[in-house]
Amino acid sequence: MIGQTANFQSRSLNWKTVLFLIASSSSVTMAIYLGVEIYKASSDPDDAKPRNVFLPLWFSFDWPYQRRYAFPTYLKYIDMPYFLEVESSPSFEDTLQEKSIQYQVLDGLFRLAVVRDLFGIPLSLKSQENDTFNIWIEPKYPTVHGPQVRFEKQDGKLQISWQWTIKLLHWSAIDTFLTGMGKKLDRMENSDALAKTHERGSGRVHEVVLPTDRKLRLDVCGDKDYKVVFQGTFHVSHLSEKPCGLVGYTGVIDFNHLGICQGARIVKLDMVVEGEEGETLYILT
């Protein structure tokens, strides 16, 4: 028994040693790579273009649980145009909850026959102190985290700065990596090829010169590599002010329809109603 315990500890120690060696070798490799880049930048007699070096420290993916990043903090790492738009409105989350989401929830309730039959219409929603509201970011792809170091030479002096960076790993990123090695998955990315083929086949003009602000808006809209998910509750009552229950909702930001209620789209609705025999849960959508 003692021999088995000692043998188990030995195997455990060996695994720790292996992990330590892997981490150490990775750190040494990145340090050498960074040192070489610094040497190249400092030895260049001319003021060369700025260089960016990304040092991956760890990978993250949806296992064993779904990743959730703070909104809007992490937007600045993965979607700067949308981050700037959110930051330009100090009351963005309040407006989203109290107007856009509330309207979408109320519209969803009005459309359900079971709600009209149970409570009648019109209904009203109110946000009370014990109501909840949470909003977060869920990446669709694995992510790699680490510092990005920037080298810039001005007037013969080398300036070094860094910032924390999160990169999403998907096929286009792999294609870019292979291109740097002299290979490419395809001569044209699928999204570009399909878009141009579809547009030419339909006879539509696909090249337009747009103002700067319009271009920024196009960067904000469209499909994203992540989801913005929100969840919360509202108290429901009839216009007679008689309480009807508590409605819970889950939704996402639809970036293809940002002009409608800030893109808020409800994907799940349920309601808890208090009656004489206790609480009843209604799964509405």
Coordinates of C-alpha atoms in Angstrom, one line a residue:
M1 CA 0.0 0.0 0.0
I2 CA 2.8 2.4 0.9
G3 CA 4.6 1.5 -2.4
Q4 CA 1.5 2.3 -4.4
T5 CA 1.1 5.7 -2.7
A6 CA 4.7 6.5 -3.4
N7 CA 4.3 5.4 -7.0
F8 CA 1.2 7.6 -7.4
Q9 CA 3.1 10.6 -5.9
S10 CA 5.9 10.0 -8.3
R11 CA 3.6 10.0 -11.3
S12 CA 1.9 13.1 -10.1
L13 CA 5.3 14.8 -9.7
N14 CA 6.3 13.7 -13.2
W15 CA 3.2 15.4 -14.7
K16 CA 3.9 18.6 -12.8
T17 CA 7.5 18.5 -14.1
V18 CA 6.2 18.0 -17.7
L19 CA 3.8 20.9 -17.4
F20 CA 6.6 23.1 -15.8
L21 CA 9.0 22.2 -18.7
I22 CA 6.4 23.0 -21.3
A23 CA 5.6 26.4 -19.6
S24 CA 9.3 27.2 -19.2
S25 CA 10.2 26.3 -22.8
S26 CA 7.3 28.4 -24.1
S27 CA 8.3 31.4 -22.0
V28 CA 11.9 31.1 -23.1
T29 CA 10.9 30.8 -26.8
M30 CA 8.7 33.9 -26.6
A31 CA 11.4 35.8 -24.7
I32 CA 14.0 34.9 -27.4
Y33 CA 11.5 35.9 -30.2
L34 CA 10.8 39.2 -28.5
G35 CA 14.5 39.9 -28.0
V36 CA 15.2 39.2 -31.7
E37 CA 12.4 41.6 -32.7
I38 CA 13.7 44.3 -30.4
Y39 CA 17.2 43.8 -31.8
K40 CA 16.0 44.1 -35.4
A41 CA 14.0 47.3 -34.6
S42 CA 16.9 48.9 -32.7
S43 CA 19.5 48.0 -35.3
D44 CA 17.5 49.5 -38.2
P45 CA 19.3 52.7 -39.1
D46 CA 16.1 54.3 -40.5
D47 CA 12.8 55.0 -38.7
A48 CA 11.0 51.9 -39.8
K49 CA 7.3 51.3 -39.7
P50 CA 5.9 50.3 -36.3
R51 CA 6.0 46.6 -35.5
N52 CA 3.5 44.6 -33.5
V53 CA 4.4 41.4 -31.8
F54 CA 1.7 39.3 -30.1
L55 CA 2.7 36.9 -27.3
P56 CA 0.0 34.3 -26.6
L57 CA -0.1 33.3 -23.0
W58 CA -3.2 31.1 -22.8
F59 CA -6.1 29.7 -24.9
S60 CA -9.7 29.8 -23.8
F61 CA -12.7 27.9 -25.1
D62 CA -16.2 26.8 -24.1
W63 CA -15.3 23.9 -21.8
P64 CA -16.2 22.9 -19.2
Y65 CA -18.5 25.9 -19.1
Q66 CA -19.7 28.7 -21.4
R67 CA -17.3 31.7 -21.3
R68 CA -18.8 35.0 -20.3
Y69 CA -17.0 38.3 -20.6
A70 CA -18.0 41.6 -19.0
F71 CA -20.0 44.0 -21.2
P72 CA -18.9 46.4 -22.6
T73 CA -15.3 46.1 -21.1
Y74 CA -14.2 43.3 -23.3
L75 CA -15.6 44.9 -26.5
K76 CA -12.5 47.0 -26.8
Y77 CA -10.5 43.8 -27.3
I78 CA -12.7 42.2 -30.0
D79 CA -14.9 45.0 -31.5
M80 CA -13.6 48.5 -31.1
P81 CA -16.2 50.2 -33.4
Y82 CA -19.1 48.9 -31.3
F83 CA -17.2 49.6 -28.1
L84 CA -16.9 53.3 -29.1
E85 CA -20.6 53.4 -30.0
V86 CA -21.6 52.0 -26.6
E87 CA -19.2 54.3 -24.7
S88 CA -20.6 57.3 -26.6
S89 CA -23.9 56.8 -24.8
P90 CA -23.4 56.9 -21.0
S91 CA -26.9 55.5 -20.4
F92 CA -26.7 52.8 -23.0
E93 CA -27.6 49.9 -20.7
D94 CA -30.4 51.8 -18.9
T95 CA -31.9 52.8 -22.3
L96 CA -31.5 49.2 -23.5
Q97 CA -33.3 47.8 -20.5
E98 CA -36.0 50.4 -19.8
K99 CA -37.0 51.1 -23.4
S100 CA -35.7 48.7 -26.0
I101 CA -36.0 45.4 -24.1
Q102 CA -39.1 46.4 -22.3
Y103 CA -40.8 47.2 -25.6
Q104 CA -39.7 43.9 -27.1
V105 CA -40.9 41.9 -24.1
L106 CA -44.3 43.7 -24.0
D107 CA -44.7 43.2 -27.7
G108 CA -44.0 39.5 -27.3
L109 CA -46.6 39.2 -24.5
F110 CA -49.2 40.9 -26.6
R111 CA -48.7 38.4 -29.4
L112 CA -49.4 35.4 -27.2
A113 CA -53.0 34.2 -27.0
V114 CA -52.4 32.6 -23.6
V115 CA -51.4 35.9 -22.1
R116 CA -54.4 37.7 -23.5
D117 CA -56.8 35.0 -22.3
L118 CA -55.3 34.9 -18.8
F119 CA -54.8 38.6 -18.1
G120 CA -56.5 40.5 -20.8
I121 CA -55.0 43.6 -22.4
P122 CA -53.5 46.1 -22.2
L123 CA -50.6 45.1 -19.9
S124 CA -47.8 47.2 -18.4
L125 CA -44.3 46.3 -17.4
K126 CA -42.4 47.9 -14.5
S127 CA -38.9 47.5 -13.2
Q128 CA -38.7 47.2 -9.5
E129 CA -35.7 47.1 -7.1
N130 CA -35.8 43.3 -6.9
D131 CA -35.8 42.9 -10.7
T132 CA -32.6 41.6 -12.2
F133 CA -30.7 42.6 -15.4
N134 CA -27.4 41.1 -16.6
I135 CA -25.6 41.5 -19.9
W136 CA -22.5 39.8 -21.1
I137 CA -20.4 38.7 -24.1
E138 CA -20.1 35.1 -25.4
P139 CA -17.4 34.5 -28.0
K140 CA -18.3 32.1 -30.8
Y141 CA -14.8 30.9 -31.3
P142 CA -11.8 29.9 -29.1
T143 CA -9.8 32.9 -27.9
V144 CA -6.1 33.4 -27.2
H145 CA -5.0 36.0 -24.7
G146 CA -1.7 37.8 -24.2
P147 CA 0.2 41.1 -24.5
Q148 CA 0.8 42.7 -27.9
V149 CA 4.1 44.6 -27.9
R150 CA 4.6 47.6 -30.2
F151 CA 8.0 48.8 -31.4
E152 CA 8.3 52.2 -33.0
K153 CA 11.4 54.1 -33.8
Q154 CA 11.3 57.9 -33.8
D155 CA 14.2 60.2 -34.3
G156 CA 16.6 57.3 -33.8
K157 CA 15.1 56.3 -30.5
L158 CA 13.2 53.0 -30.0
Q159 CA 9.9 53.3 -28.2
I160 CA 8.3 50.2 -26.8
S161 CA 4.7 50.0 -25.6
W162 CA 2.2 47.1 -25.0
Q163 CA -1.5 46.4 -24.5
W164 CA -3.5 43.4 -23.5
T165 CA -5.0 41.7 -26.5
I166 CA -7.7 39.0 -27.1
K167 CA -7.7 37.4 -30.5
L168 CA -10.5 35.2 -31.8
L169 CA -9.4 32.0 -33.6
H170 CA -11.4 31.1 -36.7
W171 CA -10.8 30.0 -40.2
S172 CA -9.8 33.5 -41.5
A173 CA -7.2 33.7 -38.8
I174 CA -5.8 30.3 -39.8
D175 CA -5.8 31.4 -43.4
T176 CA -3.8 34.6 -42.5
F177 CA -1.3 32.4 -40.6
L178 CA -0.9 30.1 -43.6
T179 CA -0.5 33.0 -45.9
G180 CA 2.4 34.2 -43.8
M181 CA 4.0 30.8 -44.5
G182 CA 3.5 31.1 -48.2
K183 CA 0.2 29.1 -48.3
K184 CA -3.4 30.0 -48.5
L185 CA -6.6 28.1 -48.0
D186 CA -8.1 29.8 -51.1
R187 CA -7.4 32.7 -53.4
M188 CA -10.4 34.5 -52.1
E189 CA -12.1 34.1 -48.7
N190 CA -15.5 32.4 -49.0
S191 CA -17.4 35.3 -47.6
D192 CA -16.0 37.7 -50.3
A193 CA -16.4 35.1 -53.1
L194 CA -20.0 34.3 -52.2
A195 CA -20.9 38.0 -51.7
K196 CA -19.5 39.1 -55.0
T197 CA -20.9 36.1 -56.9
H198 CA -24.4 36.7 -55.4
E199 CA -24.3 40.5 -56.0
R200 CA -23.1 40.1 -59.6
G201 CA -25.7 37.4 -60.3
S202 CA -28.5 39.6 -58.9
G203 CA -27.4 42.6 -61.0
R204 CA -26.8 44.8 -58.0
V205 CA -23.9 47.3 -57.8
H206 CA -21.5 46.1 -55.1
E207 CA -19.0 48.9 -54.9
V208 CA -20.1 52.2 -53.3
V209 CA -18.1 55.1 -51.9
L210 CA -19.5 56.0 -48.5
P211 CA -18.9 58.8 -46.1
T212 CA -16.6 58.1 -43.1
D213 CA -19.4 58.0 -40.5
R214 CA -21.3 55.6 -42.7
K215 CA -18.3 53.3 -43.1
L216 CA -18.0 53.2 -39.3
R217 CA -21.7 52.3 -39.0
L218 CA -21.1 49.4 -41.5
D219 CA -18.3 48.2 -39.2
V220 CA -20.7 48.1 -36.3
C221 CA -23.5 46.3 -38.1
G222 CA -23.4 42.8 -39.6
D223 CA -22.5 39.3 -38.3
K224 CA -20.1 39.2 -35.4
D225 CA -17.6 36.6 -34.0
Y226 CA -19.4 36.9 -30.6
K227 CA -22.8 37.2 -29.1
V228 CA -24.1 39.9 -26.6
V229 CA -26.6 38.1 -24.4
F230 CA -28.9 39.8 -21.8
Q231 CA -31.2 38.3 -19.2
G232 CA -33.5 39.8 -16.6
T233 CA -37.0 40.2 -15.2
F234 CA -39.9 42.6 -15.2
H235 CA -43.0 42.9 -13.0
V236 CA -46.2 42.6 -15.1
S237 CA -49.5 44.2 -14.2
H238 CA -52.8 45.1 -15.8
L239 CA -53.6 48.8 -16.3
S240 CA -55.9 48.4 -13.3
E241 CA -52.5 48.1 -11.4
K242 CA -53.5 44.6 -10.2
P243 CA -50.2 42.6 -10.2
C244 CA -50.2 39.7 -12.7
G245 CA -46.8 38.1 -12.2
L246 CA -43.1 38.2 -12.9
V247 CA -41.8 37.8 -16.5
G248 CA -38.3 36.5 -17.2
Y249 CA -36.6 37.0 -20.5
T250 CA -33.4 36.1 -22.3
G251 CA -32.3 37.8 -25.5
V252 CA -29.4 38.8 -27.7
I253 CA -28.3 41.9 -29.7
D254 CA -29.1 41.4 -33.3
F255 CA -26.3 43.3 -35.1
N256 CA -28.2 43.1 -38.4
H257 CA -31.0 45.2 -37.0
L258 CA -29.3 47.7 -34.7
G259 CA -31.7 50.4 -35.8
I260 CA -34.7 48.6 -34.2
C261 CA -34.7 48.8 -30.4
Q262 CA -30.9 48.9 -30.4
G263 CA -30.9 45.4 -31.9
A264 CA -32.6 43.8 -28.9
R265 CA -34.2 40.5 -29.8
I266 CA -36.0 38.3 -27.3
V267 CA -35.3 34.5 -27.6
K268 CA -37.0 33.2 -24.4
L269 CA -39.9 34.3 -22.3
D270 CA -41.5 32.8 -19.2
M271 CA -43.9 34.1 -16.6
V272 CA -44.5 33.2 -12.9
V273 CA -48.0 34.0 -11.7
E274 CA -49.1 33.9 -8.1
G275 CA -52.6 32.4 -7.5
E276 CA -54.6 31.0 -4.7
E277 CA -53.0 27.6 -5.0
G278 CA -49.5 28.9 -5.3
E279 CA -47.2 29.9 -8.1
T280 CA -47.6 28.8 -11.7
L281 CA -44.8 28.9 -14.3
Y282 CA -45.8 29.5 -17.9
I283 CA -43.1 28.8 -20.6
L284 CA -44.1 31.3 -23.2
T285 CA -41.4 30.9 -25.8

